[in-house]
Structure formats: structure tokens, C-alpha cells
GROMACS .gro file of N, CA and C in nm:
model
  255
    1SER      N    1   6.700  11.408  10.786
    1SER     CA    2   6.814  11.333  10.837
    1SER      C    3   6.936  11.425  10.846
    2LYS      N    4   7.020  11.395  10.940
    2LYS     CA    5   7.139  11.477  10.963
    2LYS      C    6   7.247  11.440  10.863
    3ARG      N    7   7.317  11.543  10.813
    3ARG     CA    8   7.423  11.521  10.715
    3ARG      C    9   7.558  11.529  10.784
    4LEU      N   10   7.653  11.449  10.736
    4LEU     CA   11   7.788  11.447  10.791
    4LEU      C   12   7.880  11.535  10.706
    5TRP      N   13   7.954  11.621  10.772
    5TRP     CA   14   8.048  11.710  10.705
    5TRP      C   15   8.186  11.689  10.763
    6LEU      N   16   8.288  11.694  10.679
    6LEU     CA   17   8.427  11.694  10.724
    6LEU      C   18   8.483  11.834  10.711
    7GLU      N   19   8.558  11.875  10.810
    7GLU     CA   20   8.626  12.004  10.805
    7GLU      C   21   8.775  11.981  10.817
    8GLU      N   22   8.851  12.059  10.740
    8GLU     CA   23   8.997  12.049  10.743
    8GLU      C   24   9.056  12.188  10.754
    9ASP      N   25   9.139  12.208  10.856
    9ASP     CA   26   9.209  12.335  10.870
    9ASP      C   27   9.326  12.337  10.772
   10ILE      N   28   9.326  12.437  10.685
   10ILE     CA   29   9.433  12.452  10.586
   10ILE      C   30   9.541  12.545  10.641
   11GLU      N   31   9.500  12.656  10.694
   11GLU     CA   32   9.587  12.754  10.760
   11GLU      C   33   9.518  12.799  10.887
   12HIS      N   34   9.582  12.882  10.965
   12HIS     CA   35   9.519  12.928  11.089
   12HIS      C   36   9.392  13.009  11.063
   13ASP      N   37   9.379  13.067  10.944
   13ASP     CA   38   9.261  13.147  10.911
   13ASP      C   39   9.184  13.094  10.789
   14LEU      N   40   9.208  12.967  10.755
   14LEU     CA   41   9.141  12.908  10.638
   14LEU      C   42   9.101  12.765  10.670
   15ARG      N   43   8.973  12.735  10.648
   15ARG     CA   44   8.920  12.601  10.672
   15ARG      C   45   8.824  12.569  10.558
   16TRP      N   46   8.828  12.444  10.512
   16TRP     CA   47   8.729  12.405  10.413
   16TRP      C   48   8.651  12.286  10.466
   17SER      N   49   8.532  12.269  10.412
   17SER     CA   50   8.448  12.157  10.454
   17SER      C   51   8.379  12.098  10.332
   18TYR      N   52   8.348  11.970  10.342
   18TYR     CA   53   8.278  11.903  10.234
   18TYR      C   54   8.188  11.795  10.292
   19GLN      N   55   8.078  11.772  10.223
   19GLN     CA   56   7.979  11.676  10.270
   19GLN      C   57   8.025  11.534  10.240
   20VAL      N   58   8.005  11.446  10.336
   20VAL     CA   59   8.038  11.305  10.320
   20VAL      C   60   7.910  11.230  10.283
   21LYS      N   61   7.913  11.163  10.169
   21LYS     CA   62   7.799  11.082  10.127
   21LYS      C   63   7.800  10.947  10.200
   22SER      N   64   7.922  10.887  10.212
   22SER     CA   65   7.934  10.761  10.285
   22SER      C   66   8.079  10.740  10.328
   23ILE      N   67   8.094  10.667  10.437
   23ILE     CA   68   8.227  10.629  10.486
   23ILE      C   69   8.254  10.488  10.434
   24LEU      N   70   8.359  10.474  10.354
   24LEU     CA   71   8.388  10.347  10.291
   24LEU      C   72   8.485  10.262  10.374
   25HIS      N   73   8.575  10.328  10.446
   25HIS     CA   74   8.672  10.255  10.529
   25HIS      C   75   8.731  10.348  10.633
   26THR      N   76   8.750  10.296  10.753
   26THR     CA   77   8.828  10.364  10.855
   26THR      C   78   8.919  10.261  10.917
   27GLY      N   79   9.041  10.301  10.946
   27GLY     CA   80   9.137  10.209  11.007
   27GLY      C   81   9.261  10.283  11.051
   28ARG      N   82   9.355  10.208  11.097
   28ARG     CA   83   9.482  10.264  11.143
   28ARG      C   84   9.594  10.174  11.094
   29SER      N   85   9.693  10.234  11.026
   29SER     CA   86   9.813  10.161  10.987
   29SER      C   87   9.912  10.171  11.102
   30ASP      N   88  10.033  10.122  11.083
   30ASP     CA   89  10.137  10.137  11.184
   30ASP      C   90  10.177  10.282  11.202
   31PHE      N   91  10.139  10.367  11.107
   31PHE     CA   92  10.189  10.505  11.105
   31PHE      C   93  10.083  10.613  11.118
   32GLN      N   94   9.958  10.586  11.075
   32GLN     CA   95   9.859  10.693  11.070
   32GLN      C   96   9.717  10.639  11.062
   33ASP      N   97   9.621  10.728  11.090
   33ASP     CA   98   9.480  10.696  11.069
   33ASP      C   99   9.453  10.701  10.918
   34VAL      N  100   9.376  10.605  10.870
   34VAL     CA  101   9.346  10.595  10.727
   34VAL      C  102   9.194  10.593  10.710
   35GLU      N  103   9.144  10.681  10.626
   35GLU     CA  104   9.000  10.684  10.598
   35GLU      C  105   8.978  10.698  10.447
   36LEU      N  106   8.877  10.630  10.399
   36LEU     CA  107   8.833  10.643  10.261
   36LEU      C  108   8.686  10.680  10.267
   37VAL      N  109   8.652  10.797  10.214
   37VAL     CA  110   8.514  10.844  10.218
   37VAL      C  111   8.469  10.888  10.079
   38ASP      N  112   8.341  10.879  10.058
   38ASP     CA  113   8.281  10.925   9.932
   38ASP      C  114   8.218  11.061   9.960
   39THR      N  115   8.260  11.161   9.884
   39THR     CA  116   8.210  11.297   9.903
   39THR      C  117   8.132  11.340   9.779
   40GLY      N  118   8.056  11.445   9.791
   40GLY     CA  119   7.985  11.498   9.676
   40GLY      C  120   8.080  11.562   9.576
   41PRO      N  121   8.153  11.665   9.616
   41PRO     CA  122   8.232  11.740   9.518
   41PRO      C  123   8.358  11.671   9.467
   42PHE      N  124   8.420  11.587   9.550
   42PHE     CA  125   8.550  11.529   9.512
   42PHE      C  126   8.544  11.381   9.477
   43GLY      N  127   8.430  11.317   9.488
   43GLY     CA  128   8.422  11.173   9.469
   43GLY      C  129   8.486  11.103   9.588
   44LYS      N  130   8.548  10.988   9.564
   44LYS     CA  131   8.615  10.916   9.672
   44LYS      C  132   8.745  10.987   9.707
   45VAL      N  133   8.768  11.003   9.838
   45VAL     CA  134   8.891  11.069   9.882
   45VAL      C  135   8.962  10.985   9.987
   46LEU      N  136   9.094  10.995   9.987
   46LEU     CA  137   9.179  10.930  10.086
   46LEU      C  138   9.221  11.035  10.187
   47LEU      N  139   9.198  11.006  10.314
   47LEU     CA  140   9.240  11.094  10.423
   47LEU      C  141   9.343  11.020  10.507
   48LEU      N  142   9.455  11.085  10.534
   48LEU     CA  143   9.555  11.033  10.626
   48LEU      C  144   9.564  11.130  10.742
   49ASP      N  145   9.543  11.081  10.862
   49ASP     CA  146   9.539  11.165  10.982
   49ASP      C  147   9.445  11.284  10.965
   50GLY      N  148   9.332  11.260  10.896
   50GLY     CA  149   9.231  11.363  10.879
   50GLY      C  150   9.259  11.464  10.770
   51LYS      N  151   9.369  11.448  10.697
   51LYS     CA  152   9.405  11.543  10.591
   51LYS      C  153   9.383  11.477  10.455
   52LEU      N  154   9.314  11.547  10.367
   52LEU     CA  155   9.287  11.496  10.233
   52LEU      C  156   9.418  11.479  10.155
   53GLN      N  157   9.441  11.360  10.104
   53GLN     CA  158   9.564  11.329  10.032
   53GLN      C  159   9.543  11.318   9.882
   54SER      N  160   9.435  11.253   9.845
   54SER     CA  161   9.408  11.228   9.703
   54SER      C  162   9.258  11.219   9.684
   55ALA      N  163   9.211  11.273   9.572
   55ALA     CA  164   9.067  11.272   9.543
   55ALA      C  165   9.045  11.218   9.403
   56GLU      N  166   8.938  11.149   9.387
   56GLU     CA  167   8.901  11.090   9.259
   56GLU      C  168   8.888  11.196   9.149
   57ARG      N  169   8.833  11.312   9.181
   57ARG     CA  170   8.807  11.415   9.081
   57ARG      C  171   8.932  11.487   9.031
   58ASP      N  172   9.036  11.495   9.113
   58ASP     CA  173   9.155  11.570   9.069
   58ASP      C  174   9.283  11.488   9.070
   59GLU      N  175   9.272  11.355   9.071
   59GLU     CA  176   9.392  11.272   9.074
   59GLU      C  177   9.482  11.294   8.953
   60PHE      N  178   9.425  11.335   8.841
   60PHE     CA  179   9.505  11.355   8.720
   60PHE      C  180   9.610  11.464   8.742
   61VAL      N  181   9.583  11.561   8.827
   61VAL     CA  182   9.680  11.668   8.853
   61VAL      C  183   9.806  11.608   8.916
   62TYR      N  184   9.788  11.520   9.012
   62TYR     CA  185   9.901  11.453   9.077
   62TYR      C  186   9.982  11.373   8.977
   63HIS      N  187   9.914  11.295   8.893
   63HIS     CA  188   9.985  11.210   8.797
   63HIS      C  189  10.056  11.292   8.689
   64GLU      N  190   9.994  11.401   8.647
   64GLU     CA  191  10.060  11.488   8.549
   64GLU      C  192  10.193  11.540   8.603
   65CYS      N  193  10.194  11.578   8.730
   65CYS     CA  194  10.317  11.629   8.792
   65CYS      C  195  10.425  11.523   8.803
   66LEU      N  196  10.388  11.397   8.810
   66LEU     CA  197  10.487  11.289   8.816
   66LEU      C  198  10.544  11.257   8.679
   67VAL      N  199  10.461  11.260   8.579
   67VAL     CA  200  10.500  11.213   8.445
   67VAL      C  201  10.574  11.319   8.364
   68HIS      N  202  10.529  11.440   8.366
   68HIS     CA  203  10.585  11.543   8.278
   68HIS      C  204  10.733  11.573   8.299
   69PRO      N  205  10.785  11.581   8.421
   69PRO     CA  206  10.929  11.607   8.434
   69PRO      C  207  11.015  11.500   8.365
   70ALA      N  208  10.978  11.375   8.378
   70ALA     CA  209  11.055  11.268   8.312
   70ALA      C  210  11.045  11.280   8.160
   71LEU      N  211  10.926  11.308   8.109
   71LEU     CA  212  10.911  11.322   7.964
   71LEU      C  213  10.989  11.442   7.910
   72LEU      N  214  10.989  11.550   7.985
   72LEU     CA  215  11.061  11.669   7.940
   72LEU      C  216  11.212  11.653   7.950
   73ALA      N  217  11.259  11.570   8.042
   73ALA     CA  218  11.403  11.549   8.059
   73ALA      C  219  11.462  11.456   7.954
   74HIS      N  220  11.380  11.371   7.896
   74HIS     CA  221  11.428  11.275   7.795
   74HIS      C  222  11.434  11.344   7.659
   75PRO      N  223  11.543  11.324   7.583
   75PRO     CA  224  11.556  11.394   7.455
   75PRO      C  225  11.458  11.347   7.347
   76ASN      N  226  11.412  11.220   7.353
   76ASN     CA  227  11.324  11.170   7.248
   76ASN      C  228  11.231  11.061   7.305
   77PRO      N  229  11.135  11.098   7.389
   77PRO     CA  230  11.048  10.995   7.448
   77PRO      C  231  10.950  10.942   7.343
   78ARG      N  232  10.959  10.811   7.318
   78ARG     CA  233  10.869  10.750   7.221
   78ARG      C  234  10.785  10.641   7.284
   79THR      N  235  10.841  10.568   7.378
   79THR     CA  236  10.769  10.464   7.448
   79THR      C  237  10.780  10.493   7.598
   80VAL      N  238  10.666  10.485   7.667
   80VAL     CA  239  10.662  10.522   7.808
   80VAL      C  240  10.601  10.408   7.888
   81PHE      N  241  10.664  10.376   7.999
   81PHE     CA  242  10.608  10.280   8.094
   81PHE      C  243  10.584  10.354   8.225
   82ILE      N  244  10.461  10.351   8.273
   82ILE     CA  245  10.427  10.415   8.398
   82ILE      C  246  10.382  10.307   8.495
   83ALA      N  247  10.457  10.288   8.603
   83ALA     CA  248  10.425  10.186   8.702
   83ALA      C  249  10.356  10.250   8.820
   84GLY      N  250  10.271  10.174   8.883
   84GLY     CA  251  10.206  10.224   9.004
   84GLY      C  252  10.057  10.210   8.998
   85GLY      N  253   9.993  10.251   9.106
   85GLY     CA  254   9.850  10.231   9.126
   85GLY      C  255   9.765  10.317   9.043
   0.00000   0.00000   0.00000
């Protein structure tokens, strides 16, 4: 059986590709194409206009970057509330 691969141009001389296990959703918002696909290496990924935005396997990196500046800026963080998805 034929396998489906996604390719994304990162720079003019750099491209990466990853295998798609299944397409979970495709659609269009008022602003962009939206796709949710399940990949081998990254798990479920969100693509906006064909560009990978967030992946199940490395989402913690994104959240760490959001949380740490606020914690470091506060003189005595003891209780933390994190809102969002």
C-alpha cells in the first residue's frame, strides 16, 4: 500500500518530511487552512496553512516557554494558575 508523506519547506535549502498515519481533520477557518494529522514521529500535529504549529510529542517545550518567564519574574511564586487548553 502507498504511504502518505507531508513535506514542509523550512528554508530555501532545507525541507523536512514525515509520514502521516491518518488524517484526523481537514477544514478551513475564516483565516487559514486547518489540518490535524497523526504522524509516526510527532504524534498528533496541528498544521495551519500546511505549516506544523504544535505536536503532541514536543508540546511541553511550548508550555515551558510560556510559564517560566512569569515564574522567574515573580519574587515568591507559591501558587500558580495556568489557564488555557
